Amino acid sequence: MAPSNHPESSMPAEVPAPYGSGPADAAHLPPTGKKPAAKVRIHHLQQAKEEGRRFAMLTAYEQYSAEIFDQAGIEVLLVGDSASNNVFGNETSLPVTVDELLPLCRAVSRSAKRALVVADLPFGSYEVSPAQAVASGVRFLKEGLAHAVKIEGSAYYAETVRAMVQAGVPVMAHIGFTPQSEHALGGYRVQGRGDDAQRLIDDAVALQDAGAFSVLMEMVPAETAAAVDAALRVPTVGIGAGNRTTGQVLVWQDMAGLRGGKMAKFVKQYADLRSMLTEAAAAYGEDVRSGQFPGPEHSF
């Protein structure tokens, strides 16, 4: 039987690491008399599900976004394979590799002091066998310093999830539209409509029972996502799956308006960073060309 990945909500308070936790970083020590913010753990997400609360999740791929989102109170940071088309310039998530994602994961994990860091296992790093998935997951925890990993797939991957959990790798499952399978699915298509809803429920339950601590649903009708959430003990995360899930996730460049072009229907933009950066870069360029920068106040 797989070890439980769903700690009880009545767990005692976490104590300091008994074997030390590396050199202290004075920049991140709390003011005298104040306790540091508690780290978000998978059992905290489970508590949110049980208590009817919600949590927020954003992608992060480097130091500054991780630090900012962590300080803003975002509970979960995802080092997504979406780095393929949001960092490395690929058209899809398929080309990105484990070796490319690991340095990004380390940067995020080192910079986030409170958030739970989840890393995507990229295409080709877990499909061959449960043993391959365990090896990839272990690399992300050891080398990437992640706290958990996410894999895409149906109930077919239940044994893979079980093997990873038994090896000590916490797993978030991803169902619905799975970008790594875009060619098999015939492109970016909503999943779980009509009679297909039961398939998603069955997949989610099988993955939960195999030990997944959470199930993410992408591009799923809100009614279907609500039915999946109701069928599960573990928390759900939605992206284009309505508002009945425990958590929500967005790619941060979409959320903050950094990426150009048409946005997916499920994206809400909370800023227009692309315009702000364009204006700042243009003003800098003009100051340099006109000789206004650097001025006397910027010179030694």
Coordinates of C-alpha atoms in Angstrom, one line a residue:
M1 CA 0.0 0.0 0.0
A2 CA 1.3 3.5 -0.9
P3 CA 2.2 5.7 2.1
S4 CA -0.4 8.3 2.8
N5 CA 0.1 11.6 1.0
H6 CA -2.9 13.2 2.6
P7 CA -1.9 14.2 6.2
E8 CA -4.7 14.7 8.7
S9 CA -5.7 18.3 9.2
S10 CA -5.1 17.8 13.0
M11 CA -1.3 17.4 12.4
P12 CA 0.8 19.0 15.2
A13 CA 2.6 22.2 14.5
E14 CA 5.8 21.8 12.5
V15 CA 9.0 22.0 14.5
P16 CA 12.4 23.4 13.4
A17 CA 14.5 21.0 11.2
P18 CA 16.3 18.8 13.8
Y19 CA 19.4 18.4 11.7
G20 CA 20.0 22.0 10.8
S21 CA 18.8 23.9 7.7
G22 CA 21.9 25.4 6.2
P23 CA 23.5 28.7 6.9
A24 CA 21.2 31.4 8.2
D25 CA 20.4 34.2 5.8
A26 CA 20.2 37.4 7.8
A27 CA 18.2 39.1 5.0
H28 CA 15.4 36.7 5.5
L29 CA 15.3 36.5 9.3
P30 CA 12.1 38.0 10.8
P31 CA 12.2 41.1 13.0
T32 CA 12.9 40.4 16.7
G33 CA 9.8 38.9 18.4
K34 CA 8.1 37.9 15.3
K35 CA 7.7 34.3 14.0
P36 CA 8.6 33.6 10.4
A37 CA 5.7 32.8 8.1
A38 CA 5.0 29.0 8.1
K39 CA 6.0 27.1 5.0
V40 CA 3.1 25.9 2.9
R41 CA 3.0 22.1 2.9
I42 CA 0.8 19.6 1.1
H43 CA -1.3 19.1 4.2
H44 CA -2.1 22.8 4.3
L45 CA -3.7 22.4 0.8
Q46 CA -5.6 19.5 2.1
Q47 CA -6.8 21.6 5.0
A48 CA -8.0 24.2 2.6
K49 CA -10.1 21.6 0.8
E50 CA -11.6 20.3 4.0
E51 CA -12.4 23.8 5.3
G52 CA -13.8 25.2 2.1
R53 CA -10.9 27.7 1.7
R54 CA -9.1 28.4 -1.6
F55 CA -5.4 28.9 -2.5
A56 CA -3.6 30.6 -5.4
M57 CA -0.9 29.2 -7.6
L58 CA 1.3 30.9 -10.2
T59 CA 4.1 29.8 -12.4
A60 CA 7.6 31.1 -11.7
Y61 CA 10.8 30.4 -13.5
E62 CA 13.4 32.6 -11.9
Q63 CA 14.5 34.5 -8.8
Y64 CA 12.6 37.7 -8.9
S65 CA 9.2 36.4 -9.9
A66 CA 9.5 33.7 -7.2
E67 CA 10.5 36.2 -4.5
I68 CA 7.7 38.6 -5.4
F69 CA 4.9 36.1 -5.6
D70 CA 6.1 34.4 -2.4
Q71 CA 6.1 37.8 -0.6
A72 CA 2.6 38.5 -2.1
G73 CA 1.3 35.4 -0.3
I74 CA 0.8 33.1 -3.3
E75 CA 0.7 29.6 -1.7
V76 CA 2.0 27.5 -4.6
L77 CA 4.6 28.2 -7.2
L78 CA 4.7 26.0 -10.3
V79 CA 8.0 25.7 -12.3
G80 CA 6.0 24.6 -15.3
D81 CA 7.1 23.0 -18.5
S82 CA 5.4 26.2 -19.9
A83 CA 8.9 27.6 -19.5
S84 CA 9.4 26.0 -22.9
N85 CA 7.3 28.7 -24.6
N86 CA 7.5 31.4 -21.9
V87 CA 11.3 31.4 -21.3
F88 CA 13.0 29.4 -24.0
G89 CA 11.0 30.7 -27.0
N90 CA 9.6 27.4 -28.2
E91 CA 6.1 27.2 -29.8
T92 CA 4.9 24.4 -27.4
S93 CA 5.9 22.8 -24.1
L94 CA 7.2 19.6 -25.8
P95 CA 10.8 20.5 -26.5
V96 CA 11.9 21.5 -23.0
T97 CA 14.0 19.0 -21.1
V98 CA 14.8 18.0 -17.5
D99 CA 18.2 19.6 -17.7
E100 CA 16.8 22.9 -18.9
L101 CA 14.1 23.0 -16.1
L102 CA 16.4 22.0 -13.2
P103 CA 18.3 25.4 -13.0
L104 CA 15.0 27.3 -13.2
C105 CA 13.6 25.1 -10.4
R106 CA 16.6 25.7 -8.2
A107 CA 16.3 29.5 -8.6
V108 CA 12.6 29.4 -7.7
S109 CA 13.1 27.1 -4.7
R110 CA 16.0 29.1 -3.3
S111 CA 14.1 32.4 -3.6
A112 CA 10.7 31.3 -2.2
K113 CA 10.8 31.1 1.6
R114 CA 7.2 30.1 2.2
A115 CA 5.4 28.9 -0.9
L116 CA 5.2 25.2 -1.9
V117 CA 7.3 24.7 -5.1
V118 CA 5.9 22.2 -7.6
A119 CA 8.0 21.2 -10.7
D120 CA 6.6 19.9 -13.9
L121 CA 8.0 16.6 -15.3
P122 CA 8.5 17.5 -18.9
F123 CA 7.5 15.3 -21.9
G124 CA 9.6 12.2 -22.2
S125 CA 10.8 12.2 -18.6
Y126 CA 8.2 9.8 -17.1
E127 CA 6.2 8.0 -19.8
V128 CA 8.6 5.1 -20.4
S129 CA 8.1 3.4 -17.0
P130 CA 7.4 4.1 -13.3
A131 CA 11.1 3.7 -12.7
Q132 CA 11.9 6.5 -15.2
A133 CA 9.3 8.7 -13.5
V134 CA 10.8 8.0 -10.0
A135 CA 14.3 8.8 -11.3
S136 CA 13.1 12.1 -12.8
G137 CA 11.1 13.0 -9.7
V138 CA 14.1 12.4 -7.5
R139 CA 16.2 14.7 -9.6
F140 CA 13.7 17.5 -9.2
L141 CA 13.7 17.1 -5.4
K142 CA 17.4 16.6 -5.1
E143 CA 18.9 18.9 -7.8
G144 CA 15.9 21.3 -8.3
L145 CA 15.1 21.5 -4.6
A146 CA 11.4 21.2 -5.5
H147 CA 8.9 20.1 -2.8
A148 CA 6.7 18.1 -5.3
V149 CA 6.3 17.3 -9.0
K150 CA 3.4 17.4 -11.4
I151 CA 2.7 14.9 -14.2
E152 CA 0.1 14.9 -16.9
G153 CA -2.0 11.9 -17.7
S154 CA -5.0 9.7 -17.2
A155 CA -5.7 6.7 -14.9
Y156 CA -3.2 4.9 -17.0
Y157 CA -0.5 6.6 -14.9
A158 CA -1.9 5.5 -11.5
E159 CA 0.9 3.0 -11.1
T160 CA 3.4 5.6 -12.0
V161 CA 2.0 7.9 -9.3
R162 CA 2.0 5.1 -6.8
A163 CA 5.6 4.3 -7.5
M164 CA 6.7 7.9 -7.1
V165 CA 4.8 8.4 -3.9
Q166 CA 6.3 5.2 -2.4
A167 CA 9.7 6.6 -3.3
G168 CA 9.0 9.8 -1.4
V169 CA 8.1 12.1 -4.3
P170 CA 4.8 14.0 -3.7
V171 CA 2.8 14.1 -6.9
M172 CA 0.2 16.5 -8.3
A173 CA -1.8 15.0 -11.2
H174 CA -2.9 16.9 -14.2
I175 CA -5.9 15.9 -16.3
G176 CA -8.3 17.4 -18.8
F177 CA -6.4 19.2 -21.6
T178 CA -2.8 18.0 -21.2
P179 CA -0.5 20.2 -23.3
Q180 CA 2.1 17.5 -23.7
S181 CA -0.5 15.5 -25.5
E182 CA -1.7 18.3 -27.8
H183 CA -0.9 16.3 -31.0
A184 CA -2.8 13.2 -29.7
L185 CA -5.7 15.4 -28.6
G186 CA -5.9 17.2 -32.0
G187 CA -4.9 20.6 -30.7
Y188 CA -6.0 22.8 -27.9
R189 CA -9.5 21.4 -27.1
V190 CA -11.7 21.5 -24.1
Q191 CA -11.9 18.1 -22.4
G192 CA -14.7 16.5 -20.4
R193 CA -17.8 17.7 -22.3
G194 CA -21.0 15.7 -22.1
D195 CA -20.5 11.9 -21.7
D196 CA -16.8 12.4 -21.5
A197 CA -17.2 13.9 -18.0
Q198 CA -17.3 10.5 -16.3
R199 CA -13.9 9.6 -17.8
L200 CA -12.3 12.6 -16.1
I201 CA -14.0 11.7 -12.8
D202 CA -12.7 8.2 -13.1
D203 CA -9.2 9.4 -14.0
A204 CA -9.1 11.8 -11.0
V205 CA -10.3 9.2 -8.5
A206 CA -7.7 6.7 -9.8
L207 CA -4.9 9.2 -9.5
Q208 CA -6.0 10.3 -6.0
D209 CA -6.2 6.7 -4.9
A210 CA -2.7 6.1 -6.2
G211 CA -1.4 8.8 -3.9
A212 CA -1.7 12.1 -5.8
F213 CA -2.0 14.9 -3.2
S214 CA -3.9 17.2 -5.7
V215 CA -5.5 17.0 -9.1
L216 CA -5.1 19.9 -11.6
M217 CA -7.7 20.3 -14.3
E218 CA -7.1 22.3 -17.5
M219 CA -9.7 23.5 -20.0
V220 CA -12.6 21.5 -18.5
P221 CA -16.2 22.7 -18.4
A222 CA -17.0 24.3 -15.0
E223 CA -19.8 21.7 -14.4
T224 CA -17.5 18.8 -15.0
A225 CA -14.7 20.3 -12.9
A226 CA -17.2 20.8 -10.0
A227 CA -18.2 17.1 -10.3
V228 CA -14.6 16.0 -10.2
D229 CA -13.9 18.2 -7.2
A230 CA -17.0 16.7 -5.4
A231 CA -15.7 13.2 -6.1
L232 CA -12.3 13.8 -4.6
R233 CA -11.0 13.9 -1.0
V234 CA -7.9 15.8 -2.2
P235 CA -7.8 19.5 -3.3
T236 CA -8.2 20.4 -7.0
V237 CA -6.6 23.2 -9.0
G238 CA -8.2 24.8 -12.0
I239 CA -7.0 26.6 -15.1
G240 CA -9.9 27.2 -17.4
A241 CA -12.0 24.9 -15.1
G242 CA -14.5 27.3 -13.5
N243 CA -14.5 28.5 -9.9
R244 CA -15.4 25.4 -7.9
T245 CA -11.9 24.1 -7.5
T246 CA -9.9 24.5 -4.3
G247 CA -7.0 26.4 -6.1
Q248 CA -6.5 28.3 -9.3
V249 CA -3.3 28.6 -11.4
L250 CA -2.2 30.9 -14.2
V251 CA 1.0 31.4 -16.1
W252 CA 2.4 34.5 -14.6
Q253 CA 3.3 36.3 -17.8
D254 CA -0.4 36.0 -18.8
M255 CA -1.7 37.1 -15.4
A256 CA 0.6 40.2 -15.4
G257 CA 0.3 41.1 -19.1
L258 CA 3.9 40.5 -20.1
R259 CA 3.1 38.2 -23.0
G260 CA 1.7 39.8 -26.1
G261 CA -1.0 38.3 -28.5
K262 CA -4.4 36.9 -27.9
M263 CA -5.0 35.5 -24.4
A264 CA -7.0 32.3 -23.7
K265 CA -10.5 32.8 -22.5
F266 CA -9.7 31.7 -19.0
V267 CA -6.9 34.3 -18.5
K268 CA -7.5 37.5 -16.4
Q269 CA -4.8 40.1 -16.8
Y270 CA -4.1 42.0 -13.5
A271 CA -1.4 44.4 -15.0
D272 CA 0.0 45.5 -18.3
L273 CA 3.7 44.9 -17.8
R274 CA 4.4 44.6 -21.5
S275 CA 3.4 48.3 -22.1
M276 CA 5.2 49.4 -18.9
L277 CA 8.5 47.7 -20.0
T278 CA 8.2 48.9 -23.6
E279 CA 7.8 52.5 -22.4
A280 CA 10.7 52.2 -19.9
A281 CA 13.0 50.7 -22.5
A282 CA 12.0 53.3 -25.1
A283 CA 12.6 56.1 -22.6
Y284 CA 16.0 54.7 -21.7
G285 CA 17.0 54.3 -25.3
E286 CA 16.1 57.9 -26.0
D287 CA 18.0 59.2 -23.0
V288 CA 21.1 57.3 -24.1
R289 CA 20.9 58.5 -27.7
S290 CA 20.3 62.1 -26.6
G291 CA 23.1 62.1 -24.1
Q292 CA 20.8 62.7 -21.1
F293 CA 21.8 59.4 -19.5
P294 CA 24.1 59.1 -17.7
G295 CA 23.9 62.5 -16.1
P296 CA 26.2 64.0 -13.5
E297 CA 24.2 62.3 -10.7
H298 CA 25.0 58.9 -12.3
S299 CA 28.7 59.5 -12.7
F300 CA 31.7 59.2 -10.4

